[in-house]
Amino acid sequence: MHRDFSIEPPRRRFSVGASARFFYLGEAIARVYEPTQTQLSDLDRAYQSTGEYLVTCPEFDGLLYLVHAHGSRQLGTMVRPMEEYREGFDIDLAACLTREGLQRYGGAGGPARLINDLYAALKRYADRHDLKIERDDRCVTITYAGGMKADFAPIIDDASHVVLHGETHGRIPDRDLQRYMSTNPRGYCRAFDSIAQVAPAFERRVELNATFESLRKSELLPLPDAEEVFARLLSRLTQLAKINRNIAFGAPTSGENLAPPSCVVTTLVANAYAIEAPKPHDGPMDLLLDIVQLMPRLIKRFPMPEGSEFWYLDNPTAQNDNLAAGMNTKAKQQAFDAWCERLVADLTSLVDAIDQGAGMDVIARAVERAFGPRARAAVLGDNAQRREANRSANRGIFVVGSSAVVSTPTFAHTNFGD
């Protein structure tokens, strides 16, 4: 299972127009997999209502003071769940208790009592509103109307001076409910946000900005400006990696789930971005390729005497928190390495199609391979909508050799190609 990552891949060079077109494709793909603003508002309203109820529950006698979202909701990296039939999104929630909670719920059996109290309180709420409720290893899950699933995990405040953003550090019951583990979801979000603020060093930034602006002015449909795109670049790249993972592994079955957890994918993309973004790149296309090629090398791989490997991925905001702990089986490790190779191949095929000015049918096939039929439909629909808008305005839209999209005056009877 040892792999040679010492040889750096040759640098790709891309036209400015190809980079701009690639990122607008990425925007269309990510949008179809993320919740709408209405869905986000419904989601926030649902968990905030539950949180207000929990704060007043007698089980905690004032110790529980806040329920907040964390993970993908806060990072801006939410994507649809793997199950195609599900319409609702999943959200991770922290039910925060003051440090005095370590006294009430400390000692033998303390973690189990904490989960029991949380389940009892949430069950009253679920029964009152006719909601489905499940008790998991160290959280309680409520399924709201519309299929949204919310995982409530109890976290007791326990500030630390030895981890990044330790002021929000806490303790969470382990899966066996025998002790407490280090955790810091708010600190992790702050660390991710800090990396996201790293401005990518695009050597042709002026040309990129001008191309983005030209495209925005030539399109009749609204497009984000360059600075808006670059400000959320890390979140968009993370979404694309997670969507590809979902397509590659499919929905979980009754057997072992081999897909890498979202925390692993998100951390690897962020860590790779922190390394690659300050380096000179032509644009988003070659930056993303460099990131996905670097990701496998950022997991520490320790050979074991029996020939297996122990993987470690550090969470800098929590103590001794190995984010890759759940991947230490041969099957999961092999599946992860195979997925990374597929991710590189899928993105390379899509990038090649865009960079070579291929027709929309070729690009759509590459999109479907990388991001699924939903993404293909979104890209084709977006393209058709733009063509119709330009046709109505007596303007044609075509792709020149550099992959830059150009709009020109035309006549109503002109045949429009891709």
XYZ file of C-alpha atoms in Angstrom:
418
model
C 0.000 0.000 0.000
C 3.005 2.271 -0.066
C 2.708 4.876 -2.791
C 5.313 7.139 -4.332
C 4.142 10.741 -4.195
C 7.639 12.243 -4.452
C 7.409 13.174 -8.146
C 5.602 16.422 -8.769
C 3.203 16.297 -11.735
C 4.083 18.573 -14.655
C 2.455 21.982 -14.522
C -0.525 22.484 -16.787
C -1.048 25.816 -18.507
C -4.563 26.991 -19.305
C -6.068 29.909 -21.135
C -7.798 32.597 -19.111
C -11.050 31.939 -20.956
C -10.888 28.227 -20.108
C -10.395 29.007 -16.418
C -13.365 31.349 -16.391
C -15.614 28.885 -18.201
C -14.531 26.052 -15.889
C -15.438 28.010 -12.817
C -18.839 29.022 -14.073
C -19.465 25.339 -14.776
C -18.371 24.629 -11.199
C -20.817 27.242 -9.940
C -23.708 25.608 -11.824
C -22.722 22.141 -10.565
C -22.370 23.180 -6.930
C -25.634 25.132 -6.922
C -27.699 22.113 -7.959
C -26.318 20.079 -5.061
C -26.575 22.713 -2.327
C -29.695 23.864 -0.476
C -31.649 26.834 -1.727
C -31.957 29.923 0.424
C -35.507 28.833 1.304
C -34.250 25.414 2.396
C -31.514 27.011 4.477
C -34.025 29.307 6.157
C -36.339 26.377 6.921
C -33.407 24.379 8.243
C -32.204 27.187 10.517
C -35.691 27.904 11.779
C -36.246 24.222 12.637
C -33.093 23.697 14.670
C -33.315 27.095 16.353
C -36.806 26.243 17.566
C -35.528 22.936 18.935
C -32.567 24.682 20.533
C -34.774 27.197 22.314
C -36.767 24.282 23.696
C -33.642 22.422 24.905
C -32.303 25.431 26.785
C -35.389 25.376 29.033
C -35.490 21.604 29.630
C -35.371 20.534 33.312
C -32.922 17.705 32.565
C -30.079 20.205 32.277
C -31.128 22.726 34.944
C -29.664 25.673 33.058
C -26.382 23.961 32.051
C -27.358 23.768 28.376
C -27.124 27.309 27.045
C -26.765 27.132 23.251
C -27.484 24.976 20.207
C -25.547 25.931 17.075
C -24.838 24.472 13.659
C -21.339 23.410 12.730
C -19.644 21.461 9.983
C -20.748 21.990 6.391
C -23.577 24.396 7.299
C -21.103 26.843 8.790
C -18.342 26.195 6.253
C -20.545 26.750 3.217
C -19.807 23.235 1.916
C -23.221 21.559 2.185
C -24.135 19.080 -0.556
C -27.051 16.742 -1.040
C -26.865 13.416 0.837
C -25.696 10.367 -1.109
C -29.173 8.826 -1.202
C -30.718 10.119 -4.432
C -34.275 9.634 -3.139
C -33.750 11.982 -0.188
C -34.693 15.615 -0.614
C -33.675 16.824 2.837
C -30.162 17.828 3.868
C -28.131 16.679 6.867
C -26.928 19.125 9.491
C -24.626 18.745 12.488
C -25.609 20.560 15.681
C -23.783 21.113 18.945
C -25.814 21.264 22.152
C -23.442 23.273 24.348
C -23.252 22.877 28.133
C -21.248 25.040 30.519
C -18.107 23.612 32.103
C -20.103 22.749 35.217
C -21.563 19.953 33.112
C -18.329 18.003 33.666
C -19.221 17.811 37.348
C -22.799 16.631 36.846
C -21.964 14.253 34.024
C -18.469 13.233 35.120
C -17.329 9.912 36.531
C -18.400 6.395 35.579
C -21.565 6.402 33.528
C -21.544 10.179 33.101
C -21.373 10.218 29.279
C -24.239 7.714 29.073
C -26.367 9.817 31.440
C -25.722 12.878 29.285
C -26.900 11.125 26.123
C -29.890 9.699 28.005
C -30.939 13.156 29.202
C -30.524 14.629 25.723
C -32.584 11.825 24.192
C -35.331 12.143 26.796
C -35.613 15.895 26.250
C -35.594 15.668 22.462
C -38.066 12.792 22.446
C -40.683 14.974 24.136
C -40.111 17.583 21.446
C -40.238 14.995 18.637
C -43.415 13.393 19.976
C -45.070 16.788 20.347
C -44.323 17.671 16.701
C -44.737 14.150 15.275
C -41.077 13.900 14.228
C -38.919 10.808 13.877
C -36.136 10.483 16.472
C -33.187 8.090 16.704
C -30.465 7.606 19.287
C -26.983 7.091 17.853
C -23.620 6.338 19.454
C -22.965 9.858 20.728
C -25.735 11.993 19.275
C -29.497 12.100 18.844
C -30.987 12.498 15.362
C -34.293 14.189 14.555
C -35.821 13.991 11.079
C -37.853 17.115 10.328
C -40.590 17.655 7.774
C -39.095 17.615 4.291
C -36.548 14.963 5.213
C -33.926 17.170 6.880
C -31.888 15.227 9.430
C -30.299 17.036 12.375
C -27.688 15.357 14.585
C -27.652 16.864 18.088
C -24.348 16.144 19.852
C -23.843 17.270 23.488
C -20.584 19.162 24.024
C -19.382 20.358 27.436
C -17.196 23.485 27.447
C -13.590 22.791 28.453
C -11.233 25.507 27.230
C -7.715 24.411 26.273
C -4.456 26.332 25.957
C -2.681 23.716 23.825
C -4.832 23.664 20.680
C -5.696 26.183 18.002
C -8.751 28.265 18.973
C -8.765 26.506 22.323
C -11.188 29.005 23.864
C -14.040 27.051 22.219
C -12.632 23.589 22.994
C -14.986 21.062 24.596
C -15.633 17.432 25.504
C -17.994 15.012 23.766
C -18.963 11.449 24.784
C -16.994 8.754 22.975
C -18.826 6.111 20.966
C -18.720 3.602 23.821
C -20.094 6.238 26.253
C -17.276 5.400 28.685
C -15.333 8.675 28.608
C -15.142 12.085 26.965
C -13.209 12.931 23.821
C -11.676 16.228 22.763
C -13.700 18.251 20.258
C -13.878 21.807 18.960
C -16.389 22.347 16.129
C -16.405 26.127 16.502
C -12.610 26.204 16.475
C -12.518 24.007 13.365
C -14.831 26.445 11.562
C -12.558 29.336 12.495
C -9.499 27.456 11.233
C -11.259 26.693 7.937
C -12.339 30.323 7.577
C -8.739 31.467 8.133
C -7.519 29.223 5.320
C -10.360 30.385 3.074
C -9.107 33.966 3.437
C -5.813 33.052 1.743
C -5.984 34.774 -1.629
C -4.944 32.484 -4.499
C -1.812 33.693 -6.282
C -3.112 33.712 -9.823
C -0.312 35.009 -12.052
C -2.834 36.293 -14.575
C -5.205 37.786 -12.024
C -5.769 40.985 -13.984
C -6.670 39.037 -17.135
C -8.891 36.681 -15.117
C -10.773 39.585 -13.550
C -11.198 41.237 -16.948
C -12.472 37.981 -18.482
C -14.933 37.414 -15.643
C -16.195 40.969 -16.025
C -16.492 40.607 -19.804
C -18.501 37.418 -19.401
C -20.766 39.018 -16.812
C -21.482 41.957 -19.104
C -22.061 39.806 -22.172
C -24.441 37.411 -20.415
C -28.111 38.264 -19.991
C -28.307 35.926 -16.982
C -26.661 37.018 -13.726
C -23.186 35.677 -12.992
C -21.082 36.294 -9.851
C -18.174 38.677 -10.164
C -14.541 37.569 -9.814
C -14.064 38.710 -6.236
C -17.232 36.906 -5.127
C -15.963 33.732 -6.804
C -12.505 33.922 -5.258
C -13.869 34.793 -1.793
C -15.657 31.440 -1.555
C -13.176 29.463 -3.645
C -12.201 27.019 -0.875
C -15.829 26.185 -0.101
C -16.610 25.617 -3.791
C -13.595 23.343 -4.280
C -14.578 21.360 -1.185
C -18.120 20.950 -2.505
C -16.844 19.653 -5.844
C -14.644 17.072 -4.096
C -17.524 15.917 -1.868
C -19.926 15.637 -4.810
C -17.413 13.522 -6.737
C -16.982 11.308 -3.664
C -20.748 10.794 -3.462
C -20.931 9.866 -7.138
C -17.929 7.525 -6.886
C -19.166 5.614 -3.825
C -22.924 5.910 -4.181
C -25.406 5.674 -1.337
C -24.425 3.580 1.713
C -25.674 0.005 1.697
C -26.032 -2.587 4.427
C -22.352 -3.464 4.021
C -19.291 -1.460 5.088
C -19.378 2.187 4.011
C -16.035 2.708 2.264
C -16.529 6.412 1.463
C -14.147 8.774 3.292
C -15.992 10.930 5.872
C -16.751 14.546 5.016
C -14.420 15.749 7.797
C -11.519 13.944 6.079
C -12.333 15.311 2.617
C -12.895 18.848 3.935
C -9.679 18.852 5.977
C -7.567 17.508 3.114
C -8.929 20.054 0.636
C -8.378 22.886 3.125
C -4.854 21.768 4.040
C -3.927 21.346 0.379
C -5.421 24.758 -0.432
C -3.330 26.359 2.329
C -0.205 24.921 0.677
C -1.073 25.446 -2.983
C -3.038 28.719 -3.034
C -0.013 30.952 -2.248
C 1.921 29.357 -5.145
C 1.655 30.865 -8.629
C -1.147 29.351 -10.730
C -2.799 30.374 -13.975
C -6.279 30.126 -12.502
C -8.801 27.932 -10.672
C -8.362 24.963 -13.019
C -4.708 24.171 -12.351
C -5.071 25.145 -8.678
C -7.819 22.533 -8.221
C -5.779 19.875 -10.033
C -2.767 20.565 -7.812
C -4.969 20.370 -4.707
C -6.508 16.986 -5.534
C -3.105 15.552 -6.484
C -1.674 16.691 -3.155
C -4.522 15.441 -0.951
C -3.394 11.783 -0.527
C 0.057 12.904 0.595
C -1.335 14.914 3.498
C -2.417 11.825 5.443
C 0.352 10.478 7.668
C 0.828 6.785 6.895
C 2.632 4.673 9.475
C 3.628 1.103 8.465
C 2.584 -1.564 10.980
C 4.485 -4.795 11.737
C 1.877 -7.031 10.096
C 2.146 -5.070 6.842
C -0.871 -2.795 7.210
C -0.813 0.980 7.638
C -2.041 3.266 10.404
C -3.367 6.560 9.046
C -3.400 9.818 10.986
C -4.935 13.163 10.023
C -4.549 15.783 12.709
C -7.296 18.093 13.888
C -5.302 21.110 15.137
C -8.266 22.422 17.140
C -8.726 19.314 19.328
C -6.381 17.188 21.414
C -5.222 13.879 19.897
C -8.148 13.924 17.462
C -7.290 11.649 14.538
C -9.822 12.532 11.859
C -8.748 9.455 9.879
C -9.323 7.054 12.782
C -12.348 5.540 11.061
C -10.320 4.770 7.917
C -7.850 2.334 9.438
C -8.979 -0.759 7.573
C -7.307 -2.064 4.429
C -10.544 -1.862 2.449
C -11.199 1.787 3.360
C -7.599 2.821 2.685
C -7.552 1.141 -0.711
C -10.924 2.687 -1.550
C -9.661 6.148 -0.572
C -6.529 5.905 -2.732
C -8.594 4.608 -5.660
C -11.047 7.490 -5.232
C -8.242 10.080 -5.247
C -6.977 8.625 -8.530
C -10.490 8.724 -9.968
C -10.982 12.324 -8.795
C -7.801 13.379 -10.609
C -8.846 11.479 -13.750
C -12.402 12.874 -13.716
C -11.248 16.455 -13.270
C -8.505 16.071 -15.888
C -11.033 14.806 -18.450
C -13.354 17.726 -17.729
C -10.534 20.262 -17.783
C -9.231 18.848 -21.071
C -12.689 19.106 -22.648
C -13.003 22.736 -21.575
C -9.435 23.705 -22.442
C -9.703 22.187 -25.915
C -12.958 23.992 -26.670
C -14.952 20.770 -26.980
C -18.657 20.881 -27.740
C -21.241 20.970 -24.979
C -22.088 17.291 -25.521
C -18.492 16.270 -24.740
C -18.325 18.580 -21.723
C -21.675 17.302 -20.465
C -20.440 13.696 -20.564
C -17.330 14.654 -18.590
C -19.511 16.526 -16.087
C -21.766 13.490 -15.631
C -18.797 11.184 -15.060
C -17.362 13.519 -12.409
C -20.486 14.904 -10.756
C -23.449 12.778 -11.771
C -26.584 13.108 -13.935
C -28.005 15.914 -11.797
C -24.928 18.036 -12.595
C -25.139 17.158 -16.295
C -28.760 18.263 -16.416
C -27.877 21.491 -14.601
C -25.052 22.330 -17.001
C -27.140 21.582 -20.088
C -30.088 23.500 -18.638
C -27.896 26.480 -17.800
C -26.423 26.428 -21.300
C -29.856 26.206 -22.922
C -31.156 29.048 -20.763
C -28.240 31.259 -21.752
C -28.691 30.435 -25.428
C -32.407 31.199 -25.282
C -31.785 34.487 -23.489
C -29.243 35.526 -26.084
C -31.474 34.327 -28.937
C -34.306 36.485 -27.582
C -31.927 39.421 -27.551
C -30.787 38.633 -31.114
C -27.338 37.668 -29.896
C -25.502 34.452 -30.655
C -23.265 32.690 -28.173
C -20.413 30.434 -29.194
C -17.134 29.103 -27.887
C -13.923 30.215 -29.530
C -10.725 28.192 -29.534
C -9.567 29.626 -26.244
C -12.826 28.474 -24.606
C -13.838 32.065 -23.954
C -17.571 32.599 -24.327
C -18.376 35.388 -26.776
C -21.729 37.031 -27.486
C -22.317 38.802 -30.799
C -25.223 40.504 -32.587
C -27.079 38.061 -34.855
C -30.289 37.531 -36.777
C -33.315 35.644 -35.532
C -33.022 32.855 -38.117
C -29.398 31.915 -37.297
C -28.748 28.308 -36.278
C -27.004 28.190 -32.930
C -24.342 25.607 -32.175
C -22.793 24.742 -28.824
